[in-house]
XYZ file of C-alpha atoms in Angstrom:
711
model
C 19.544 35.602 -29.516
C 23.239 36.009 -30.178
C 25.154 33.077 -28.793
C 22.232 30.805 -27.825
C 22.092 28.738 -31.001
C 25.883 28.491 -31.412
C 26.371 27.711 -27.743
C 23.894 24.852 -27.846
C 25.253 23.511 -31.119
C 28.803 23.625 -29.786
C 27.736 21.737 -26.679
C 26.088 19.117 -28.872
C 29.284 18.719 -30.877
C 31.229 18.102 -27.656
C 28.717 15.525 -26.449
C 28.466 13.827 -29.830
C 32.234 13.633 -30.212
C 32.612 12.183 -26.726
C 29.717 9.805 -26.562
C 29.784 8.339 -30.054
C 32.923 6.556 -28.894
C 30.757 4.690 -26.408
C 28.679 3.073 -29.097
C 24.911 3.060 -29.512
C 24.056 4.212 -26.002
C 26.322 7.225 -26.334
C 24.917 8.119 -29.752
C 21.400 7.888 -28.345
C 22.427 10.316 -25.596
C 23.783 12.773 -28.132
C 20.666 12.597 -30.314
C 18.346 13.242 -27.388
C 20.492 16.158 -26.183
C 20.468 17.591 -29.708
C 16.676 17.429 -29.731
C 16.523 19.229 -26.398
C 18.953 21.897 -27.595
C 17.083 22.468 -30.867
C 13.853 22.908 -28.895
C 15.526 25.384 -26.582
C 17.065 27.431 -29.384
C 13.738 27.574 -31.249
C 11.895 28.702 -28.105
C 14.125 31.703 -27.454
C 13.565 34.968 -29.345
C 16.474 36.872 -30.867
C 18.145 39.376 -28.521
C 21.622 40.675 -29.291
C 22.253 42.527 -26.045
C 20.346 43.344 -22.911
C 21.385 46.963 -22.459
C 19.517 49.665 -24.366
C 21.774 50.982 -27.127
C 21.197 54.635 -26.165
C 22.338 53.968 -22.606
C 25.262 51.931 -23.912
C 26.380 54.838 -26.106
C 25.900 57.339 -23.278
C 28.127 55.306 -20.984
C 30.694 54.914 -23.763
C 30.774 58.654 -24.288
C 30.878 59.710 -20.623
C 32.883 57.110 -18.723
C 36.544 57.925 -19.162
C 39.465 55.559 -18.879
C 41.759 58.569 -19.218
C 40.279 60.270 -16.145
C 40.362 56.954 -14.305
C 44.066 56.621 -15.186
C 44.678 60.073 -13.690
C 42.947 58.884 -10.521
C 45.273 55.859 -10.506
C 48.315 58.125 -10.577
C 47.017 60.252 -7.706
C 46.113 57.239 -5.559
C 49.506 55.583 -6.107
C 51.273 58.545 -4.508
C 50.249 57.082 -1.142
C 51.461 53.933 0.615
C 48.002 52.729 1.559
C 48.460 50.022 4.185
C 45.311 49.037 6.100
C 45.055 51.064 9.292
C 47.764 53.535 8.231
C 47.794 57.321 8.129
C 48.582 57.302 4.414
C 45.525 55.162 3.742
C 43.524 57.979 5.327
C 45.262 60.443 3.003
C 44.277 58.414 -0.070
C 40.721 58.207 1.255
C 40.619 61.992 1.536
C 41.514 62.203 -2.146
C 38.662 59.884 -3.126
C 36.171 61.725 -0.942
C 37.281 65.104 -2.262
C 36.740 64.002 -5.860
C 33.276 62.666 -4.998
C 32.259 65.964 -3.422
C 33.599 67.923 -6.404
C 31.475 65.810 -8.749
C 28.260 66.808 -6.985
C 27.734 64.343 -4.145
C 26.335 65.980 -1.040
C 28.174 65.405 2.241
C 25.256 63.221 3.349
C 25.766 61.060 0.257
C 29.574 60.763 0.309
C 31.332 60.307 3.631
C 33.820 58.269 5.650
C 33.090 55.634 8.276
C 36.027 54.864 10.574
C 36.679 51.700 12.539
C 39.163 51.174 15.332
C 42.170 49.174 14.166
C 44.759 48.286 16.789
C 45.552 44.595 16.355
C 43.380 43.802 19.360
C 39.755 44.539 18.535
C 37.979 41.871 16.498
C 35.192 42.256 13.972
C 33.409 38.932 14.184
C 36.230 36.384 13.723
C 38.650 38.865 12.127
C 41.403 40.488 14.185
C 41.869 44.090 13.087
C 45.339 44.977 11.798
C 47.432 47.293 13.890
C 47.821 50.882 12.837
C 51.147 51.516 11.116
C 53.223 54.558 10.209
C 56.911 54.857 9.306
C 59.057 57.761 8.098
C 62.349 56.345 6.872
C 64.307 53.099 6.707
C 67.562 51.879 5.202
C 69.467 48.609 4.837
C 73.204 48.999 4.287
C 76.015 46.423 4.027
C 79.156 47.332 6.029
C 81.301 44.210 5.494
C 82.964 42.726 3.477
C 82.467 46.097 1.716
C 80.138 49.038 2.154
C 77.060 49.280 -0.036
C 73.590 50.781 0.355
C 71.113 48.005 -0.426
C 67.646 49.542 -0.214
C 65.731 52.397 1.365
C 62.196 53.494 2.362
C 60.190 55.473 1.251
C 62.318 55.484 -1.899
C 60.920 52.009 -2.598
C 57.880 51.639 -0.377
C 57.770 47.844 -0.524
C 61.361 47.601 0.719
C 60.192 47.891 4.337
C 58.128 44.927 5.503
C 54.786 46.434 6.456
C 53.790 46.496 10.117
C 57.445 46.838 11.120
C 58.493 48.779 14.198
C 61.376 51.271 14.383
C 64.793 49.868 15.202
C 68.545 50.167 14.697
C 70.625 46.994 14.458
C 74.100 46.266 13.159
C 74.706 42.520 13.035
C 75.932 39.557 11.033
C 73.648 38.316 8.251
C 72.793 34.576 8.340
C 71.119 32.724 5.455
C 68.411 30.218 6.520
C 66.841 29.109 3.235
C 63.116 29.809 3.101
C 63.085 30.533 6.833
C 59.479 29.392 7.143
C 59.951 26.048 8.944
C 61.788 24.983 12.082
C 63.994 22.737 9.945
C 65.436 25.848 8.259
C 67.007 26.885 11.565
C 68.440 23.512 12.544
C 72.143 23.873 13.378
C 72.153 27.632 12.759
C 72.766 30.277 15.409
C 70.621 33.280 14.539
C 70.212 34.797 18.001
C 71.179 38.470 17.968
C 71.777 38.357 14.218
C 69.845 39.363 11.105
C 68.320 36.571 9.032
C 68.345 36.402 5.217
C 65.567 34.192 3.787
C 63.483 33.554 0.687
C 60.157 33.098 2.487
C 57.298 35.502 3.227
C 58.420 38.275 5.588
C 55.858 37.802 8.346
C 56.328 34.045 8.554
C 60.113 34.388 8.586
C 59.935 37.049 11.327
C 57.619 34.901 13.463
C 60.207 32.117 13.530
C 63.528 33.941 13.217
C 62.810 36.797 15.621
C 59.994 35.696 17.910
C 61.102 32.074 18.316
C 64.855 31.973 17.691
C 65.947 35.426 18.864
C 67.113 37.156 15.668
C 67.005 40.955 15.619
C 65.517 41.538 12.166
C 64.899 39.830 8.816
C 65.757 40.426 5.166
C 63.682 38.579 2.549
C 63.921 38.203 -1.210
C 61.979 36.454 -3.952
C 63.665 33.354 -5.348
C 61.100 31.818 -7.669
C 60.917 31.591 -11.452
C 59.190 34.964 -11.657
C 61.934 36.676 -9.651
C 64.664 35.079 -11.715
C 63.025 36.433 -14.861
C 62.636 39.896 -13.285
C 65.577 40.043 -10.857
C 65.225 43.721 -9.945
C 61.705 43.628 -8.530
C 60.945 43.017 -4.882
C 57.884 41.602 -3.186
C 55.311 43.142 -0.881
C 55.264 41.239 2.435
C 53.923 42.112 5.869
C 54.380 41.118 9.517
C 50.646 40.807 10.222
C 51.282 40.319 13.959
C 48.852 38.463 16.166
C 47.563 40.311 19.217
C 50.054 38.656 21.588
C 52.929 39.549 19.217
C 52.335 43.309 18.998
C 54.918 44.198 21.652
C 57.526 41.800 20.222
C 57.623 42.830 16.567
C 60.934 44.237 15.323
C 61.382 45.042 11.639
C 62.544 43.751 8.294
C 63.299 44.493 4.661
C 62.356 43.111 1.263
C 65.144 43.170 -1.326
C 65.347 42.132 -4.968
C 66.374 38.725 -6.214
C 69.589 40.197 -7.597
C 70.448 41.703 -4.197
C 69.386 38.635 -2.229
C 71.388 36.240 -4.377
C 74.436 38.501 -4.086
C 74.209 38.528 -0.274
C 73.632 34.772 -0.165
C 76.677 34.069 -2.340
C 78.856 36.252 -0.129
C 77.723 34.272 2.916
C 78.133 30.889 1.222
C 81.626 31.847 0.031
C 82.674 32.041 3.674
C 82.757 35.808 3.981
C 81.328 37.432 7.079
C 78.542 39.767 6.009
C 77.698 42.607 8.390
C 74.662 44.793 7.690
C 73.160 47.821 9.349
C 69.366 47.878 9.426
C 67.622 51.032 10.598
C 63.990 52.170 10.623
C 62.487 55.380 12.010
C 58.915 56.354 12.707
C 55.953 55.411 14.857
C 55.692 51.815 13.701
C 52.731 49.961 15.153
C 50.075 52.160 16.754
C 46.364 52.097 17.542
C 44.660 53.784 14.612
C 41.648 53.451 12.302
C 40.449 51.761 9.142
C 38.496 54.179 6.957
C 35.737 53.114 4.574
C 34.722 55.741 2.004
C 31.046 55.472 1.081
C 29.028 57.144 -1.679
C 25.366 56.534 -2.428
C 23.103 57.433 -5.346
C 19.583 57.169 -3.995
C 17.083 55.201 -6.080
C 13.971 56.921 -7.384
C 11.461 54.108 -6.748
C 13.018 51.502 -4.454
C 15.764 53.321 -2.552
C 15.983 50.619 0.109
C 17.049 48.078 -2.498
C 20.687 48.502 -3.508
C 23.393 47.326 -5.836
C 26.814 47.830 -4.268
C 30.122 48.456 -6.025
C 33.313 47.758 -4.077
C 37.056 48.235 -4.513
C 39.839 47.881 -1.989
C 41.923 51.036 -1.751
C 44.850 49.613 0.202
C 48.341 48.260 -0.590
C 51.791 49.847 -0.530
C 52.904 52.539 -2.946
C 52.555 52.182 -5.916
C 50.320 49.087 -6.229
C 48.759 50.546 -9.330
C 46.767 47.683 -10.825
C 46.291 46.177 -7.357
C 44.223 48.095 -6.589
C 44.477 51.716 -7.498
C 42.917 50.617 -10.794
C 39.729 49.267 -9.220
C 39.478 52.232 -6.853
C 39.980 54.694 -9.718
C 37.439 52.944 -11.961
C 34.906 53.022 -9.135
C 35.566 56.720 -8.592
C 35.066 57.504 -12.272
C 31.835 55.467 -12.372
C 30.417 57.225 -9.299
C 31.341 60.766 -10.360
C 30.145 60.191 -13.943
C 26.737 58.860 -12.901
C 26.279 61.677 -10.393
C 27.005 64.324 -13.032
C 24.749 62.658 -15.609
C 21.879 62.569 -13.127
C 22.441 66.142 -11.931
C 22.529 67.410 -15.520
C 19.324 65.575 -16.443
C 21.078 63.518 -19.126
C 20.304 60.264 -17.317
C 17.346 59.391 -15.113
C 18.040 58.493 -11.517
C 18.154 54.677 -11.239
C 15.075 53.054 -9.707
C 17.204 51.316 -7.090
C 20.057 52.800 -5.108
C 23.700 52.393 -6.046
C 26.270 52.235 -3.261
C 30.026 52.627 -3.762
C 32.539 51.662 -1.093
C 36.325 51.998 -1.019
C 37.676 49.687 1.636
C 40.727 48.261 3.372
C 40.638 44.794 1.833
C 38.848 42.129 3.889
C 39.520 43.703 7.284
C 37.753 46.977 6.554
C 34.948 45.215 4.722
C 34.446 42.937 7.710
C 34.320 45.919 10.065
C 31.773 47.580 7.782
C 29.615 44.445 7.653
C 29.862 44.113 11.417
C 28.504 47.627 11.874
C 25.775 47.199 9.261
C 23.762 44.034 9.937
C 21.274 45.286 7.331
C 23.916 44.522 4.691
C 22.428 41.238 3.494
C 20.785 39.708 0.474
C 17.149 39.045 -0.311
C 17.199 35.483 1.002
C 18.243 36.818 4.425
C 15.506 39.436 4.377
C 17.753 42.280 3.224
C 17.688 44.670 0.298
C 21.154 44.262 -1.200
C 20.717 42.641 -4.590
C 24.198 42.373 -6.088
C 27.857 43.292 -5.658
C 30.327 44.230 -8.373
C 33.831 43.976 -6.933
C 36.518 45.807 -8.897
C 39.950 44.399 -8.098
C 42.701 44.898 -10.712
C 40.604 46.081 -13.656
C 42.970 48.187 -15.777
C 45.872 46.024 -16.879
C 47.635 46.796 -20.118
C 47.191 43.533 -21.994
C 49.996 44.306 -24.416
C 52.522 44.661 -21.586
C 51.294 42.050 -19.109
C 49.723 39.553 -21.544
C 46.869 39.006 -19.108
C 43.112 38.566 -19.494
C 40.092 40.206 -17.882
C 38.702 37.582 -15.499
C 35.018 37.776 -14.570
C 34.518 35.442 -11.627
C 30.991 34.107 -11.204
C 29.029 34.083 -7.982
C 29.258 30.545 -6.504
C 26.717 27.747 -6.243
C 25.792 28.804 -2.705
C 24.585 32.152 -4.076
C 23.303 31.533 -7.607
C 22.079 34.603 -9.423
C 21.026 36.002 -12.744
C 23.821 38.529 -12.142
C 26.220 36.008 -13.712
C 24.217 35.897 -16.943
C 23.885 39.679 -17.104
C 27.634 40.132 -16.643
C 28.345 37.644 -19.417
C 25.961 39.450 -21.757
C 27.539 42.819 -20.940
C 31.000 41.393 -21.587
C 29.913 40.310 -25.072
C 28.478 43.778 -25.629
C 31.702 45.524 -24.612
C 33.724 43.078 -26.703
C 31.732 44.216 -29.746
C 32.429 47.913 -29.090
C 35.309 49.932 -30.477
C 36.792 51.460 -27.319
C 39.868 53.608 -27.811
C 41.440 56.477 -25.875
C 44.163 58.975 -26.855
C 46.776 57.434 -24.547
C 45.442 53.904 -24.382
C 46.621 50.641 -25.891
C 45.517 49.115 -29.172
C 44.798 45.749 -27.558
C 41.791 43.644 -28.445
C 39.482 42.755 -25.582
C 40.413 39.417 -24.025
C 38.204 38.073 -21.255
C 37.137 34.860 -19.549
C 34.072 33.967 -17.464
C 35.359 31.678 -14.703
C 33.801 29.661 -11.859
C 33.882 31.114 -8.378
C 37.231 31.673 -6.712
C 38.110 33.840 -3.729
C 40.874 36.314 -3.102
C 39.020 39.603 -2.702
C 36.105 41.412 -1.094
C 33.398 39.769 -3.195
C 33.723 36.942 -0.662
C 32.443 39.191 2.113
C 29.241 39.983 0.220
C 28.647 36.427 -0.944
C 28.767 35.326 2.678
C 25.822 37.673 3.331
C 23.973 36.008 0.418
C 24.536 39.006 -1.811
C 25.446 37.641 -5.256
C 28.826 39.026 -6.297
C 31.057 39.005 -9.365
C 34.742 39.900 -9.194
C 36.475 41.816 -11.984
C 40.211 41.094 -12.096
C 43.100 40.230 -14.411
C 45.333 37.181 -14.604
C 48.130 36.225 -14.977
C 50.174 39.184 -13.724
C 53.858 38.832 -12.922
C 53.828 42.233 -11.167
C 51.229 41.209 -8.574
C 52.304 42.284 -5.062
C 55.667 43.548 -6.307
C 57.452 46.840 -6.895
C 56.774 46.398 -10.627
C 53.039 47.117 -10.193
C 53.379 50.691 -11.425
C 51.022 53.125 -13.252
C 52.762 52.684 -16.604
C 51.196 49.205 -16.786
C 47.649 50.559 -16.368
C 45.711 51.010 -19.604
C 42.937 53.636 -19.981
C 41.256 51.441 -22.609
C 40.984 48.448 -20.279
C 39.793 50.707 -17.453
C 37.026 52.045 -19.669
C 35.987 48.581 -20.816
C 35.649 47.422 -17.214
C 33.725 50.557 -16.272
C 31.203 50.206 -19.108
C 30.723 46.514 -18.374
C 30.127 46.974 -14.634
C 27.998 50.118 -14.949
C 25.873 48.661 -17.718
C 25.134 45.556 -15.647
C 24.292 47.581 -12.541
C 21.960 50.020 -14.323
C 20.230 47.254 -16.282
C 19.394 45.382 -13.081
C 18.612 48.510 -11.053
C 16.053 49.582 -13.669
C 14.788 46.166 -14.823
C 11.578 46.869 -16.759
C 8.833 44.409 -17.632
C 10.121 44.179 -21.200
C 13.723 43.693 -20.112
C 12.661 41.136 -17.497
C 11.075 39.039 -20.262
C 14.236 39.153 -22.347
C 16.293 38.275 -19.275
C 14.103 35.260 -18.497
C 14.639 33.856 -21.988
C 18.368 34.528 -21.883
C 18.748 32.909 -18.476
C 16.620 29.907 -19.402
C 18.772 29.258 -22.468
C 21.952 29.578 -20.422
C 20.565 27.435 -17.611
C 19.560 24.705 -20.030
C 23.019 24.827 -21.553
C 24.643 24.529 -18.122
C 22.308 21.680 -17.178
C 23.264 19.941 -20.402
C 26.932 20.416 -19.559
C 26.194 18.972 -16.116
C 24.696 15.911 -17.739
C 27.905 15.483 -19.697
C 29.971 15.643 -16.502
C 27.641 13.240 -14.704
C 27.833 10.784 -17.573
C 31.611 11.179 -17.517
C 31.659 10.084 -13.877
C 29.910 6.862 -14.884
C 32.325 6.284 -17.743
C 35.387 6.897 -15.557
C 34.397 4.368 -12.870
C 34.536 4.560 -9.093
C 35.578 7.311 -6.751
C 38.694 6.759 -4.659
C 37.785 4.351 -1.893
C 34.171 4.154 -3.019
C 31.950 1.707 -4.853
C 30.161 1.782 -8.181
C 27.049 2.702 -6.217
C 28.929 5.719 -4.841
C 29.835 6.839 -8.346
C 26.274 6.411 -9.597
C 25.123 8.456 -6.577
C 27.732 11.135 -7.330
C 26.496 11.351 -10.919
C 22.866 11.752 -9.863
C 23.863 14.235 -7.173
C 25.811 16.345 -9.681
C 22.846 16.631 -12.028
C 20.455 17.310 -9.139
C 22.612 20.060 -7.639
C 23.036 21.815 -10.984
C 19.276 21.677 -11.470
C 18.812 23.237 -8.018
C 21.316 25.975 -8.818
C 19.797 26.824 -12.183
C 16.239 26.726 -10.818
C 17.315 29.274 -8.209
C 19.180 31.340 -10.815
C 16.015 31.829 -12.849
C 14.057 32.646 -9.680
C 16.440 35.478 -8.756
C 15.130 37.518 -11.696
C 12.168 38.267 -9.407
C 14.528 40.079 -7.031
C 14.789 42.763 -9.703
C 11.266 42.672 -11.142
C 8.420 40.819 -9.447
C 5.596 42.066 -11.657
C 2.931 39.630 -12.772
C 4.396 39.240 -16.264
C 7.838 38.457 -14.842
C 6.350 35.980 -12.370
C 4.548 34.106 -15.156
C 7.638 34.069 -17.358
C 9.807 32.784 -14.518
C 7.296 30.064 -13.645
C 7.180 28.960 -17.282
C 10.977 28.938 -17.521
C 11.334 26.912 -14.334
C 8.778 24.413 -15.608
C 10.726 24.033 -18.846
C 13.969 23.573 -16.912
C 12.279 20.945 -14.734
C 11.183 19.027 -17.828
C 14.721 19.022 -19.182
C 16.105 17.906 -15.820
C 13.736 14.949 -15.491
C 14.413 13.884 -19.087
C 18.167 13.986 -18.514
C 17.891 12.245 -15.140
C 15.872 9.443 -16.711
C 18.406 9.162 -19.498
C 21.300 9.118 -17.021
C 19.682 6.265 -15.100
C 19.008 4.257 -18.237
C 22.549 4.747 -19.428
C 23.922 3.770 -16.012
C 21.953 0.544 -16.009
C 23.194 -0.289 -19.496
C 26.756 0.217 -18.186
C 26.230 -2.230 -15.321
C 25.430 0.167 -12.469
C 22.726 -1.272 -10.218
C 21.870 1.488 -7.746
C 22.715 5.088 -6.848
C 23.455 4.989 -3.140
C 26.287 6.387 -1.023
C 28.028 3.707 1.016
C 28.270 5.885 4.141
C 25.163 6.540 6.185
C 24.086 10.187 5.865
C 25.176 12.644 8.546
C 21.870 14.292 9.434
C 23.261 16.834 11.877
C 22.370 20.407 10.957
C 24.998 23.104 11.587
C 24.035 26.692 12.393
C 26.247 29.767 12.281
C 27.212 31.838 15.317
C 28.958 34.671 13.415
C 28.357 36.973 10.455
C 30.741 37.411 7.574
C 33.287 34.930 6.242
C 35.299 33.105 8.858
C 38.889 34.161 9.364
C 40.914 32.201 6.818
C 42.927 30.390 9.495
C 39.909 28.748 11.108
C 39.508 26.178 12.495
C 43.211 25.241 12.506
C 44.488 28.430 14.177
C 42.306 27.858 17.254
C 42.713 24.094 17.661
C 44.853 22.372 20.270
C 48.052 20.780 18.961
C 46.650 17.246 19.316
C 43.768 18.152 16.986
C 46.038 19.491 14.264
C 47.610 16.155 13.356
C 44.616 15.165 11.236
C 45.109 18.209 9.002
C 48.694 17.239 8.281
C 47.619 14.029 6.573
C 47.517 14.104 2.753
C 44.038 14.661 1.368
C 42.456 15.847 4.614
C 42.525 19.583 3.980
C 39.830 21.435 2.078
C 40.851 24.232 -0.282
C 40.096 27.814 0.659
C 37.177 27.966 -1.780
C 35.782 24.662 -0.490
C 35.947 25.854 3.127
C 34.329 29.158 2.195
C 31.473 27.492 0.338
C 31.005 24.873 3.051
C 30.170 27.632 5.530
C 28.066 29.520 2.968
C 25.778 26.514 2.615
C 25.057 26.564 6.359
C 21.508 27.928 6.532
C 20.027 26.106 9.523
C 18.201 23.669 7.224
C 20.835 21.699 5.325
C 22.465 18.716 7.007
C 26.168 17.880 6.891
C 25.530 15.303 4.164
C 23.449 17.732 2.119
C 26.214 20.328 2.340
C 28.773 17.705 1.301
C 26.613 16.892 -1.711
C 26.465 20.550 -2.745
C 30.241 20.930 -2.368
C 30.902 17.757 -4.367
C 28.809 19.004 -7.260
C 30.658 22.331 -7.299
C 34.247 21.154 -6.790
C 34.288 17.416 -7.482
C 33.652 14.503 -5.081
C 34.612 15.316 -1.481
C 34.457 12.727 1.267
C 31.785 13.048 3.922
C 34.431 12.423 6.606
C 36.384 15.531 5.615
C 33.339 17.801 5.677
C 32.090 16.349 8.963
C 35.528 16.779 10.572
C 35.705 20.426 9.553
C 32.275 21.064 11.017
C 33.190 19.250 14.231
C 36.270 21.434 14.587
C 34.376 24.639 13.785
C 32.043 23.666 16.616
C 35.074 23.162 18.881
C 36.340 26.688 18.224
C 32.904 28.228 18.774
C 31.873 29.567 15.382
C 29.366 26.810 14.500
C 26.812 25.008 16.657
C 24.599 21.998 16.084
C 20.911 22.723 15.671
C 18.923 21.339 18.579
C 16.241 18.789 17.850
C 12.744 20.135 18.394
């Protein structure tokens, strides 16, 4: 098997290099791990790639990065804000192309959801509808100059602005995002210049301090390097703010600095800000859906997703993902209709969505959208978000983000194998770059619609690129989209989906061996981390017993995750041969776990650790969920009384967005607060029980979590 032997040997080298410094005990650890790795490598048969070479070559020949790039150009003609009329126009383009490729109207269609800033989908407030025709910012004094205009530069108008016409003095307030920025400054009736995010500045400057409008510009290192780009910002008004919103502009760093210097030189700067159109309005969020029905198990589905929204042009983010998805769907439909490819055994669903908000509305309408562990038939999600970046221009990498510990899946291993396959292929297009493939497999992180599926226990992998200086700016234009990178992403995602949708008995056996080898490698890495905790000493505020307990917990949680990962192969093939192979693989993983656990305990004792026991008594309360879908990102803080917010202002009390997301994902009606804390600590590093318990207490206060009643 390509990669198994080298991977295990490389891991051994890391462990040997690290632990030989610890003397005899460390060397003993390394020797035992080497023996385990050699056994694993010998037990696994050779297997270069999972995907059949004929199917690989068919996808290479038929999927087209050039056609996808053309789709990018067409999509970027629209300013596609969630809930806007132009989003609907871009959706009509996608639907029209699907129908032209052979989808029947019953297989490709639009589902619309009310979007007025009032209606909620679970905990998510819908965005208001939004439509504007024209806007302009012009300086009148100390000299006349046109600064920026819409729709000439679509991102120049802060999205979710209302129409207005104001001529007033411009006042600089720094970032404009805190009350301190307005101390000693009279902004009432004036227009505010700030460096902060448009919606936050507007909420303070206009709604709290009485300004008429806002002008914002980027002033970070990125903007100083690219002074003529401007940022995409939005008002994102809360329901009680809808009737109070005015308007605002985004300008470039060069323009913002020029205006600021005029003000700071003592000159009176007068600007005229004008915007025409409907502004905020009740409207709809459209979700475009296409479905290729499976031949054997149509009720089991693999779902592709891409968010279609963002202002014009927003090419990589995310016309690229939407275009790649469109090319995948139309290509597969034509191959099936022509008889060149068999219909997949399981169904494939494609959805183009308004990011987060539209996905939440769609999930709210479709309670059947859930994974196997919740009794549903959705097996995996492939989320395409920024998949076509020109690596030679942007110097970025393809990032393949794994499904998290709360939703372990063999999908992660299949994606990694497909990435190696694509990396070995010579993919070129007439107008594409000459870049070499450059990708990374990374732990879970949020930031896109894969989160929505993971919450429903549907394993999901996000395709994206990073770093990208053009992200959410006027520089995100089609010239930076590469047909070669689009095609690579398409082949990778389509190959993974078809392999899993059609998983045969033979392929299931190969997948078991691949996953076992990877799981054993990850468990071995976990042992290294656990041993490192012992070497590094105590946790902050804890005892040596706490650290020993953290080390054991880390190894135990990784074993749980990998045991479940191997088991998920049966979601795709539960034949008797697959069942036996999975049982054998799990037994082998269990043997490795118990050997490593025993070794960890022996090593801990030799280092002076006496017991593995957390100093705090376990919190045995069991939380249960009262909503579906991820919680609104502002919860619980946005719904708490002021007196309850003080705790969150203290250093070290907040959880990161990914930690909060996973904390809720682990809520299954069976795990206690302490058990959830243990899972989070293994995934992200030690987290105090007090922090997790406080978050749960506050989620109960705001009504999205309840405590399970004792029977």
